[in-house]
Coordinates of C-alpha atoms and ligand atoms in Angstrom, one line a residue:
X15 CA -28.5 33.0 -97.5
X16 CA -25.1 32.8 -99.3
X17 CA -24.8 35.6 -101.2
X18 CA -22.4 36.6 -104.8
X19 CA -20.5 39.4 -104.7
X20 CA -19.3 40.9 -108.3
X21 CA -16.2 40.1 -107.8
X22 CA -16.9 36.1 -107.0
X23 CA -16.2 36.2 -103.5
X24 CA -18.8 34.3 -101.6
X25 CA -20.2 36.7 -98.8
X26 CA -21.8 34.3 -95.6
X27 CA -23.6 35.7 -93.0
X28 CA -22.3 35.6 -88.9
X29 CA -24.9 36.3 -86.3
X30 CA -23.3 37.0 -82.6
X31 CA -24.8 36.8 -79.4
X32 CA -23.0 37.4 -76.6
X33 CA -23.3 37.3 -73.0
X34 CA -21.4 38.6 -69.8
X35 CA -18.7 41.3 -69.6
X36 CA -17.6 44.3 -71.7
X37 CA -14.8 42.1 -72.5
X38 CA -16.7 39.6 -73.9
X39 CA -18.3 42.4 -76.1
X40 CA -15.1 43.5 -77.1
X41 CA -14.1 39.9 -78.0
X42 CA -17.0 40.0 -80.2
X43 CA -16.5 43.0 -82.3
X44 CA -13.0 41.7 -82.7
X45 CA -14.2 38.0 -83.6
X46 CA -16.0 40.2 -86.4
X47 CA -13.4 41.7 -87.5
X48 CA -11.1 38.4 -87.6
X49 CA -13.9 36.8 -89.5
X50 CA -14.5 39.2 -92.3
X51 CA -11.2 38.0 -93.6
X52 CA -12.9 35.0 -94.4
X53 CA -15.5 36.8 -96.2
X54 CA -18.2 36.9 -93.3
X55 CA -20.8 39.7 -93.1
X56 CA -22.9 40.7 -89.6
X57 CA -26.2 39.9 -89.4
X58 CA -28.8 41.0 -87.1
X59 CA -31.5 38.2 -88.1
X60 CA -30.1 34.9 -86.7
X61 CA -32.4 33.4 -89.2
X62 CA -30.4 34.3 -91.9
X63 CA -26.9 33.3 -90.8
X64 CA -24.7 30.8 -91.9
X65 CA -22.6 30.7 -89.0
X66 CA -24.2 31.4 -85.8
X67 CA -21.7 32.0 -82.5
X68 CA -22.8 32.6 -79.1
X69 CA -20.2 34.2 -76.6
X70 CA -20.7 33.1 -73.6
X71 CA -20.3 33.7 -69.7
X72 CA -20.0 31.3 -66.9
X73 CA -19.9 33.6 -63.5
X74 CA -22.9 32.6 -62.1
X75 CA -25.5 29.6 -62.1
X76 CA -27.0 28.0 -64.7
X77 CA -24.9 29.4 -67.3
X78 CA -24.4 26.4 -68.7
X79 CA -27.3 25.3 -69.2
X80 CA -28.4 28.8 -70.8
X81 CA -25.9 28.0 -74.0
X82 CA -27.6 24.7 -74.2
X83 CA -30.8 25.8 -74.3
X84 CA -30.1 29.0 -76.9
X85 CA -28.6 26.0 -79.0
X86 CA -32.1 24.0 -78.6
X87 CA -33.9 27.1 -80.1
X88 CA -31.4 27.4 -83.1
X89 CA -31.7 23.9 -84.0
X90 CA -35.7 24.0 -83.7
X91 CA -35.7 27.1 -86.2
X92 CA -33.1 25.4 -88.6
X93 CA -35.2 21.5 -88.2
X94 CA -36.2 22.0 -91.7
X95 CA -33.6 24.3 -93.3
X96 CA -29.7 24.1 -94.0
X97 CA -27.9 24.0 -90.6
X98 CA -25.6 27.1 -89.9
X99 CA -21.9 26.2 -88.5
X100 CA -22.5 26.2 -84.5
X101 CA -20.0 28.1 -82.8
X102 CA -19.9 28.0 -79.0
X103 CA -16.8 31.1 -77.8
X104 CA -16.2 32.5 -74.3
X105 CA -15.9 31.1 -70.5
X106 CA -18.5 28.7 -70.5
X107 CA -16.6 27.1 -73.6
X108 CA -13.3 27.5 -72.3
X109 CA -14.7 25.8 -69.3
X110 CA -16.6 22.6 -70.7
X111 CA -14.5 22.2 -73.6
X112 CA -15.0 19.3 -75.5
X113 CA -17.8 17.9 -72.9
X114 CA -19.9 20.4 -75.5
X115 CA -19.2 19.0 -78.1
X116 CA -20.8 15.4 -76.8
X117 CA -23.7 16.8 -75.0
X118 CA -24.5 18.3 -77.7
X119 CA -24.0 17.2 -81.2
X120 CA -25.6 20.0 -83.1
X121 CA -22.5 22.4 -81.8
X122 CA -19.5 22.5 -84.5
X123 CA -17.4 24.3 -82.9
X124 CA -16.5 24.8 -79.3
X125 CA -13.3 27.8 -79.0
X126 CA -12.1 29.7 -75.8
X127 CA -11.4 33.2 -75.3
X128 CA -7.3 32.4 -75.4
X129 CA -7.7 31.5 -78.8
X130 CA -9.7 33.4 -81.3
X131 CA -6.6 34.2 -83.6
X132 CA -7.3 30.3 -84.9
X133 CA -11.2 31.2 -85.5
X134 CA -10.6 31.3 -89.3
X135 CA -8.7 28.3 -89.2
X136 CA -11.5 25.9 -87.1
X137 CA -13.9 27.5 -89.6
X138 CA -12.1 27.1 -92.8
X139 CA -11.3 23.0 -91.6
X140 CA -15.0 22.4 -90.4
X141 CA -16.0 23.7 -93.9
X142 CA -13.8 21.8 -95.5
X143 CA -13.7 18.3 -93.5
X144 CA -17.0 18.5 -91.2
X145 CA -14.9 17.1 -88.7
X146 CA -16.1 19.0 -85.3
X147 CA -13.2 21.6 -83.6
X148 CA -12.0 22.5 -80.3
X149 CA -9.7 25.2 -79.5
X150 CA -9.4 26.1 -75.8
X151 CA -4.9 26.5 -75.2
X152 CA -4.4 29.7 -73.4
X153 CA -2.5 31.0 -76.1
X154 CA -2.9 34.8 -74.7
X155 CA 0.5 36.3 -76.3
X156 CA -0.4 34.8 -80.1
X157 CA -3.8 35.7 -79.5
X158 CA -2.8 39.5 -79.1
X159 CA -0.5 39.4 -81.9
X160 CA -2.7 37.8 -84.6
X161 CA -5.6 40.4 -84.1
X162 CA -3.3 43.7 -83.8
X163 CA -3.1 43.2 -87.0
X164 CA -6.7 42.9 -87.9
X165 CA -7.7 47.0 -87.8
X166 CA -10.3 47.6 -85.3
X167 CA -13.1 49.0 -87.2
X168 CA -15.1 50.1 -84.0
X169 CA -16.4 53.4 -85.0
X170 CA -18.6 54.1 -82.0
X171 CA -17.9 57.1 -79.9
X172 CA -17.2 55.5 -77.1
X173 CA -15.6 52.4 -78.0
X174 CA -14.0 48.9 -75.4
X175 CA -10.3 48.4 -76.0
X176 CA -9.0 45.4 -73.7
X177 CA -5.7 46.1 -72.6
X178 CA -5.4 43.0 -70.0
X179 CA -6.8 39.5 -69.5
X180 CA -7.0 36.8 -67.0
X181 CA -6.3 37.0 -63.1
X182 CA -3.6 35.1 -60.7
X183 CA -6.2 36.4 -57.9
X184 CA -8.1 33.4 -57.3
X185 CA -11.0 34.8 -55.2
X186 CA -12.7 31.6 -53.9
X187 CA -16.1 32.6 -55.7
X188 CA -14.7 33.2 -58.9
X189 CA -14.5 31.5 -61.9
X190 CA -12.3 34.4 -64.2
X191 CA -9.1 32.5 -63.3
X192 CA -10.0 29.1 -64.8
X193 CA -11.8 30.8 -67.9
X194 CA -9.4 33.4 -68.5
X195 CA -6.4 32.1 -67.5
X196 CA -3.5 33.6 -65.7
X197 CA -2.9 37.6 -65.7
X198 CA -1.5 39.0 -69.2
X199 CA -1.0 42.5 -70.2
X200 CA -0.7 43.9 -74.1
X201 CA 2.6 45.4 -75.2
X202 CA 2.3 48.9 -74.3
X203 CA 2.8 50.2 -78.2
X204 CA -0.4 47.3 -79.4
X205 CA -2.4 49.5 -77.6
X206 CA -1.4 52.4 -78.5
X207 CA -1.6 51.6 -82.5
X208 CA -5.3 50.7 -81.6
X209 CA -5.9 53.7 -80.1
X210 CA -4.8 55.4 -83.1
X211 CA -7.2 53.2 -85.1
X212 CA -10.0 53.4 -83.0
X213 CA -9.5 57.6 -83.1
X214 CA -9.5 57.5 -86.9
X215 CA -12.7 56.0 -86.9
X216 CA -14.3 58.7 -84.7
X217 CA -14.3 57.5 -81.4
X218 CA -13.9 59.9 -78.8
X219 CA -14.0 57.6 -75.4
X220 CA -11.9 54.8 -75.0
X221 CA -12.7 52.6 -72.0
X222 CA -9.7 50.3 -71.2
X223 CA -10.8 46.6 -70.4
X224 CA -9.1 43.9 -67.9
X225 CA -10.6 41.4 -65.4
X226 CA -7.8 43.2 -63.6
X227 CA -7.6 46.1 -65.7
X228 CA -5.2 47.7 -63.2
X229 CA -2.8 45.3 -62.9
X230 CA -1.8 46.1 -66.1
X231 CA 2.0 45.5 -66.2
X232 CA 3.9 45.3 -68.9
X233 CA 8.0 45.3 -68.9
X234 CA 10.2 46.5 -72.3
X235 CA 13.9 47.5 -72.4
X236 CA 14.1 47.2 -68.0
X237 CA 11.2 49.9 -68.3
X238 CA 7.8 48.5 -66.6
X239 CA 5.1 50.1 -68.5
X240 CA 1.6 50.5 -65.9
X241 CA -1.7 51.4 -66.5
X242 CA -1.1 54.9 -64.9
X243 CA 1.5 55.4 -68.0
X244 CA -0.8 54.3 -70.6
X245 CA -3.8 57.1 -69.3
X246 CA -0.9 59.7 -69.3
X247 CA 0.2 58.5 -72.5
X248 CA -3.7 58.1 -74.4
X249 CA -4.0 61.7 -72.8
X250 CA -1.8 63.4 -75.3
X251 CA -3.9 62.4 -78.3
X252 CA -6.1 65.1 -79.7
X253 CA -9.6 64.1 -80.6
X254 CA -9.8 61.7 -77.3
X255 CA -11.9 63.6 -75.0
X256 CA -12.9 61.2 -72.2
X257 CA -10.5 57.9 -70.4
X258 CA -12.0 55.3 -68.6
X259 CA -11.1 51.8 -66.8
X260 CA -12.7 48.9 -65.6
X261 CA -12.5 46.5 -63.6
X262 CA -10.2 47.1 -60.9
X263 CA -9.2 45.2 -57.8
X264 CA -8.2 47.6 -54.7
X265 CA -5.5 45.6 -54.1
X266 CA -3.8 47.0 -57.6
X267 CA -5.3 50.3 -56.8
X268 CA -1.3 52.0 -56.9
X269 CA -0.1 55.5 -55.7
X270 CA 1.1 56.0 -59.2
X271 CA -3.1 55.3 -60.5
X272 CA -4.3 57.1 -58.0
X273 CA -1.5 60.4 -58.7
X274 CA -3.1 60.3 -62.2
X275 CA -6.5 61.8 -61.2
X276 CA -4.5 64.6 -60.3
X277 CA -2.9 64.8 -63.9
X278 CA -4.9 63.9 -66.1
X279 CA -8.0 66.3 -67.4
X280 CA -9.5 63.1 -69.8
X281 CA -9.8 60.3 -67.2
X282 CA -13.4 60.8 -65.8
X283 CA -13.9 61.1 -61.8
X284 CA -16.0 57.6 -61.5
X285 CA -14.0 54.6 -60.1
X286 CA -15.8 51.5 -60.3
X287 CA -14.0 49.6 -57.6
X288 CA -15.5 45.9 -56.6
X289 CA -15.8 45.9 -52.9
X290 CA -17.9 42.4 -53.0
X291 CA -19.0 42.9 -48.8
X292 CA -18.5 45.5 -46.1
X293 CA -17.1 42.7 -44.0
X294 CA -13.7 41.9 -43.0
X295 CA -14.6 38.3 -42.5
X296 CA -16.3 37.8 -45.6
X297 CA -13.6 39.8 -47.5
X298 CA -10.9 37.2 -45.6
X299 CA -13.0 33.9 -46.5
X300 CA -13.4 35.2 -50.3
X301 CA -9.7 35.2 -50.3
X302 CA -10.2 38.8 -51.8
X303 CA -6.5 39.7 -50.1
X304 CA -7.9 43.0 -48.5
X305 CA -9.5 45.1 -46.1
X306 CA -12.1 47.3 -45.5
X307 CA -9.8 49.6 -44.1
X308 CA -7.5 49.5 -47.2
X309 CA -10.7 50.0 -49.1
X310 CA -11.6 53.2 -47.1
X311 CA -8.3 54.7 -47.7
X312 CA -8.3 54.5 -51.5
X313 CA -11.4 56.4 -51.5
X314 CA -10.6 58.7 -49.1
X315 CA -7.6 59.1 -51.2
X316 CA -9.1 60.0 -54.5
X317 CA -12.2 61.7 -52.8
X318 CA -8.8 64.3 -51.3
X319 CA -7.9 64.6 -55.1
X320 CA -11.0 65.6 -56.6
X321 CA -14.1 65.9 -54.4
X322 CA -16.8 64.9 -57.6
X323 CA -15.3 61.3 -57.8
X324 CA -18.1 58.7 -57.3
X325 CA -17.7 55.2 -56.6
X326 CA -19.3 52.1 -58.2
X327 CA -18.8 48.4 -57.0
X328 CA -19.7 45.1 -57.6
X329 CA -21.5 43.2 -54.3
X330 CA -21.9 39.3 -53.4
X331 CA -24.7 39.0 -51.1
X332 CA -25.1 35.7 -49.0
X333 CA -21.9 34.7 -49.1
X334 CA -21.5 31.5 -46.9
X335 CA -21.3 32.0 -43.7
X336 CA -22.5 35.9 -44.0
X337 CA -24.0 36.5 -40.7
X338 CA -26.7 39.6 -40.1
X339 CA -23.8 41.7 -38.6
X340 CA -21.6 41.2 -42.3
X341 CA -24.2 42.1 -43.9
X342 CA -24.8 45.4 -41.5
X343 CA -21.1 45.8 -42.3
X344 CA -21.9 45.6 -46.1
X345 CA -25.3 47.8 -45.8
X346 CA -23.5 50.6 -43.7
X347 CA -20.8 50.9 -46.5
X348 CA -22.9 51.6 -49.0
X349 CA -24.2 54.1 -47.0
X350 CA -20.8 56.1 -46.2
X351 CA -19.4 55.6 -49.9
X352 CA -22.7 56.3 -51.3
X353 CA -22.2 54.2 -54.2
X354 CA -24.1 54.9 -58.0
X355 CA -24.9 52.2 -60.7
X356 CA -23.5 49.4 -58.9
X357 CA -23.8 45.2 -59.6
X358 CA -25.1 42.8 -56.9
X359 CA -26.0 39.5 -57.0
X360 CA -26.4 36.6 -54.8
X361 CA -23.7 34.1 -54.3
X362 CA -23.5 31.7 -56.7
X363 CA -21.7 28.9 -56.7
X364 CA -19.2 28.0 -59.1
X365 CA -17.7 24.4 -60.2
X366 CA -14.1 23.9 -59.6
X367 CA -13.6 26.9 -57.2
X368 CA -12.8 26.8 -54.1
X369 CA -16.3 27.9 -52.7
X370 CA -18.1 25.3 -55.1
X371 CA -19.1 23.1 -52.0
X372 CA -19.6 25.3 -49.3
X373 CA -22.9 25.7 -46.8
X374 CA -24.8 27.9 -48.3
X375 CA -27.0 31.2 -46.7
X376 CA -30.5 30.4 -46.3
X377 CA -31.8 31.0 -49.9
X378 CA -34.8 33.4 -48.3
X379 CA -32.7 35.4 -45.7
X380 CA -29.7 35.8 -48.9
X381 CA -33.0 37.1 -51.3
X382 CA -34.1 39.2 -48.2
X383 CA -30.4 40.7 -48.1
X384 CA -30.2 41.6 -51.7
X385 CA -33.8 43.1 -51.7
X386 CA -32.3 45.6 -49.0
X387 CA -28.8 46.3 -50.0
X388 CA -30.5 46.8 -53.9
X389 CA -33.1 49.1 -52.2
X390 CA -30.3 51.6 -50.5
X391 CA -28.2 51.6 -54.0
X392 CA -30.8 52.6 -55.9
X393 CA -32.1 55.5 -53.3
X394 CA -28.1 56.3 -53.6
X395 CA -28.8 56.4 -57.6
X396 CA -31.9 58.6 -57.0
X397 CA -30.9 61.2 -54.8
X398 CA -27.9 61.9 -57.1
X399 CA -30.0 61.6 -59.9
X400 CA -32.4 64.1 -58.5
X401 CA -29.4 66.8 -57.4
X402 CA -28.7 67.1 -60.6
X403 CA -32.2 68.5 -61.8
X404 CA -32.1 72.1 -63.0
X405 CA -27.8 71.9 -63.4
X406 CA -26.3 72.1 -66.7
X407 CA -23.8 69.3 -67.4
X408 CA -21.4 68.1 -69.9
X409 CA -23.0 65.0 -71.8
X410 CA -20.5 63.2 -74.5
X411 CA -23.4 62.1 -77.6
X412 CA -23.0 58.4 -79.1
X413 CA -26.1 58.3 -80.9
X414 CA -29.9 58.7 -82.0
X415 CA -32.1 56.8 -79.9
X416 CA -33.8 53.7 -81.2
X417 CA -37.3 56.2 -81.3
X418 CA -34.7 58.2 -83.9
X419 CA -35.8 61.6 -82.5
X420 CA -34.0 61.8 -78.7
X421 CA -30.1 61.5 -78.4
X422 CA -28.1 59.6 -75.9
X423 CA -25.5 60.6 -74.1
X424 CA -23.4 59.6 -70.7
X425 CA -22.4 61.7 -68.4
X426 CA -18.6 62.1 -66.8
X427 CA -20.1 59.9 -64.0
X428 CA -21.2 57.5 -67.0
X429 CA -25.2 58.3 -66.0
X430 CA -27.1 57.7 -69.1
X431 CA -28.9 61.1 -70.8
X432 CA -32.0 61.3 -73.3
X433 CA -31.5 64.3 -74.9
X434 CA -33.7 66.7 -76.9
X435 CA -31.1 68.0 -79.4
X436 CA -29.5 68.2 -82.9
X437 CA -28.0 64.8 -84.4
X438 CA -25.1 67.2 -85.5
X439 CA -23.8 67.0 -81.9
X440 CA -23.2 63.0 -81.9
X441 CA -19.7 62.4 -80.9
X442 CA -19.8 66.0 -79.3
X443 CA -19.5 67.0 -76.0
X444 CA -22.1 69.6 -75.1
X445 CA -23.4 71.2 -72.0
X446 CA -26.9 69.7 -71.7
X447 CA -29.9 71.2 -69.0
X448 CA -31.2 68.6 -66.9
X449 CA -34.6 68.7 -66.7
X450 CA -35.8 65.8 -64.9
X451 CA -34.3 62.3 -63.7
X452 CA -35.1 58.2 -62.7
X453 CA -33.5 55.8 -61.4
X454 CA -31.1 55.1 -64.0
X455 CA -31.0 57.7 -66.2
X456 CA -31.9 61.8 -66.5
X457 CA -33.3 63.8 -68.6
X458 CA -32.3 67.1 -70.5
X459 CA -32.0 69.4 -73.6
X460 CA -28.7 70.8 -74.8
X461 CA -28.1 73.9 -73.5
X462 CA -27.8 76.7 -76.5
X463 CA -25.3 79.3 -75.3
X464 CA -22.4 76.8 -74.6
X465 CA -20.4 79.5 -73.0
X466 CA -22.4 79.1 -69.8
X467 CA -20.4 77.2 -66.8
X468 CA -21.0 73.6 -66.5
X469 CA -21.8 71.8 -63.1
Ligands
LIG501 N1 -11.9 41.4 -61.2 C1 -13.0 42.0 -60.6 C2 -12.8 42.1 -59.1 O1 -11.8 41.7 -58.6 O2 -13.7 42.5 -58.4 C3 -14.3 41.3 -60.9 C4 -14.5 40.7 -62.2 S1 -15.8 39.5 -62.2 C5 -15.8 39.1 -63.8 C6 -17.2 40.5 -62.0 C7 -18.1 40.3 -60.8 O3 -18.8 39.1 -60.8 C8 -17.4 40.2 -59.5 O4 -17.0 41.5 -59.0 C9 -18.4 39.6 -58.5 O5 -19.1 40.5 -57.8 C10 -19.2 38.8 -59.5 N2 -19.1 37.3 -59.3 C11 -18.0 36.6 -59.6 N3 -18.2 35.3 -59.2 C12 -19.4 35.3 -58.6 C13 -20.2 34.2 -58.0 N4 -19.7 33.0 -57.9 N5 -21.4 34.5 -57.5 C14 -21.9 35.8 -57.6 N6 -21.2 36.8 -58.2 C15 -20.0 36.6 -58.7
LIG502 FE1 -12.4 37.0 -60.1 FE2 -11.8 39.5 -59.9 FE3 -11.2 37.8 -58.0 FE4 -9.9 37.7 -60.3 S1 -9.8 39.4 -58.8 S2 -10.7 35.9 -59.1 S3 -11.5 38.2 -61.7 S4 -13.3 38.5 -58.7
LIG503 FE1 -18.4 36.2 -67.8 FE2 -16.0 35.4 -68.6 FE3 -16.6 38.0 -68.4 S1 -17.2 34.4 -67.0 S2 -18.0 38.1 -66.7 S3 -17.5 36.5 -69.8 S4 -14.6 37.0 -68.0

């Protein structure tokens, strides 16, 4: 429904779905913002939008074919009624292009994640001339510039900022690379005058986004600005209580990053660090560039600095040519690094990279592995869960739950809370008594004397 505002500007409706990573979710909030220019409005009810855009992900199967059945769903509801403008954003556009747009006929307009500062634009000339758009140029640099000044209006507590994009890594599974493009990192003070934005608006966590997030590199006035620099720097700010980053690659895992969990009070103690297998081999065939050993040290490392760091990971089971004793490699290092809330998934293989063709694992014996390897990170989950029954713990609030009683709240090690408490305390962070725990999440009321000591 188009609707009138007094003063005469016509207010549309733009209904968002997106898929994949945190950056893509970032991407969306700041597509949003970008398109409110234009005088576009959120909705929640695709039924009522006049532009509908999906953001999409391509890293493992049948992505594809996921968009174009979404697309088949839309254009079923909308058979009788006026058509909203199709918008298809994200990797899997980026990485069909204008194949979309001849498969499917129904989609308007197909635009990459290099180029939303020309969203308006492909909009605006699809209004105007119905002629169907395509935007996929990595464009990274214009990109950046165009929406740093668009204000973030994020005003969650605990709010994405993307601070890098794309990856030179080439792992042979990966499709990040082609989607993405090559690595780029955000002028060191773009960031920072986002921070600022995102602090007036009341957030109080800031978690720094890159497919390579610590490769963040960027060079002003012979001075090379890292991502170690930046946590330092974001430290300073008062009303930021809590730093995080993701996703890392060991091989960017620096002296200088590491040397920061000994400076910094804000940046919390879990490292989510993609290991993908246990296995040298494997490790050597992904192209992943290195090795287990290397991978022990880092941990070893940080563990030295601050004993309550936990590890996450990301794991690709049945990878070809995995054989039981990689997989025992990959089982036993989840058991000595004792991972929490980690990703795995089977191997799946990706056009266009280099693993596209390869033999695969029996489909059976790769489900088998996953079952196993999912079964020890989830007892990891539980018994840490579990210790922390009867402790009092620091819990940053973000908000009500959907039941509109309970609160929720993440711990330091980023463990979801459901909290008896006060709505007063959102955006707080307040000692909270654990009272019981699952899988996933635990349990707790907030503690009333605050001056008690915190585990
Ligand atoms: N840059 C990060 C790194 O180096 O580990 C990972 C970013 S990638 C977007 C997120 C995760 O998707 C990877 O860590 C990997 O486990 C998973 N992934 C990527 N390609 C995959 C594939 N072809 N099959 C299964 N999982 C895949
Ligand atoms: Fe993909 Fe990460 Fe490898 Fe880059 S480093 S190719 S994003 S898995
Ligand atoms: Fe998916 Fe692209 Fe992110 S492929 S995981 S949306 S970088």
């Amino acid at each position: 429904m188009v609707l009138k505002k007094k003063t005469n500007i016509m207010i549309k409706k733009i209904f968002i779905k997106t898929f994949g990573c945190q950056m893509n979710e970032y991407d969306s909030k700041r597509i949003l913002d970008t398109v409110r220019k234009i005088g576009f409005e959120k909705t929640e009810k695709y039924e009522d939008a006049n532009c509908y855009l999906l953001n999409t992900c391509h890293i493992r199967d049948k992505a594809k074919e996921k968009v174009y059945h979404e697309i088949g769903r839309v254009k079923k509801f909308f058979r009788f009624k006026k058509k909203p403008i199709i918008i298809v954003a994200g990797c899997v556009a980026q990485a069909e292009n204008r194949e979309m747009l001849k498969r499917e006929p129904y989609i308007d307009i197909v635009i990459g994640p290099q180029a939303y500062h020309k969203i308006n634009d492909t909009i605006l000339n699809y209004s105007k001339n119905k002629k169907k758009e395509e935007e996929t140029d990595f464009d990274t640099i214009s990109k950046f510039n165009y929406l740093s000044k668009i204000k973030n209006k994020d005003s969650k507590v605990s709010s994405f900022l993307t601070i890098q994009e794309g990856c030179d890594k080439f792992c042979h599974f990966c499709v990040v690379p082609y989607t993405r493009g090559p690595e780029y990192s955000r002028p060191f003070s773009q960031i920072i005058n986002e921070v600022k934005e995102l602090i007036q608006s009341g957030t109080k966590e800031i978690i720094l986004l890159g497919q390579n997030v610590n490769a963040y590199s960027y060079k002003e006035q012979n001075k090379e600005f890292r991502l170690s620099d930046l946590i330092l720097e974001l430290e300073k700010f008062t009303g930021l209580e809590r730093i995080r980053y993701t996703t890392s690659h060991p091989r960017d895992m620096t002296e200088d990053l590491i040397n920061v969990y000994k400076k910094s009070k804000k940046l919390m103690p879990l490292v989510h660090l993609p290991v993908q297998s246990g296995s040298n081999k494997i490790l050597q065939l992904m192209n992943r560039k290195h090795t287990i050993e290397e991978y022990l040290k880092i941990c070893k490392k940080l563990k030295n600095i601050n004993p309550s760091i936990e590890f996450s990971s990301d794991f690709i089971i049945g990878y070809p040519q995995e054989e039981e004793e990689d997989f025992k490699d990959t089982l036993r290092l989840i058991k000595s690094i004792k991972f929490i809330n980690s990703y795995s998934f089977i191997f799946s293989p990706r056009p266009g990279t280099m693993a596209a063709d390869l033999n695969l694992v029996d489909k059976k014996k790769s489900q088998e592995r996953l079952e196993i390897i999912q079964k020890q990170l989830f007892k990891n989950q539980i018994n840490k869960n579990k210790s922390l029954e009867k402790k009092i713990i620091n819990v940053l609030i973000e908000n009500k739950m959907k039941d509109e009683i309970k609160l929720f709240g993440r711990t330091e090690h980023m463990t979801p809370v459901i909290i008896d408490g006060n709505i007063e305390n959102i955006g707080k962070i307040v000692p909270v008594e654990i009272s019981g725990s699952s899988q996933t999440s635990l349990f707790g009321k907030i503690k009333q004397d605050y001056n008690q000591k915190v585990a």
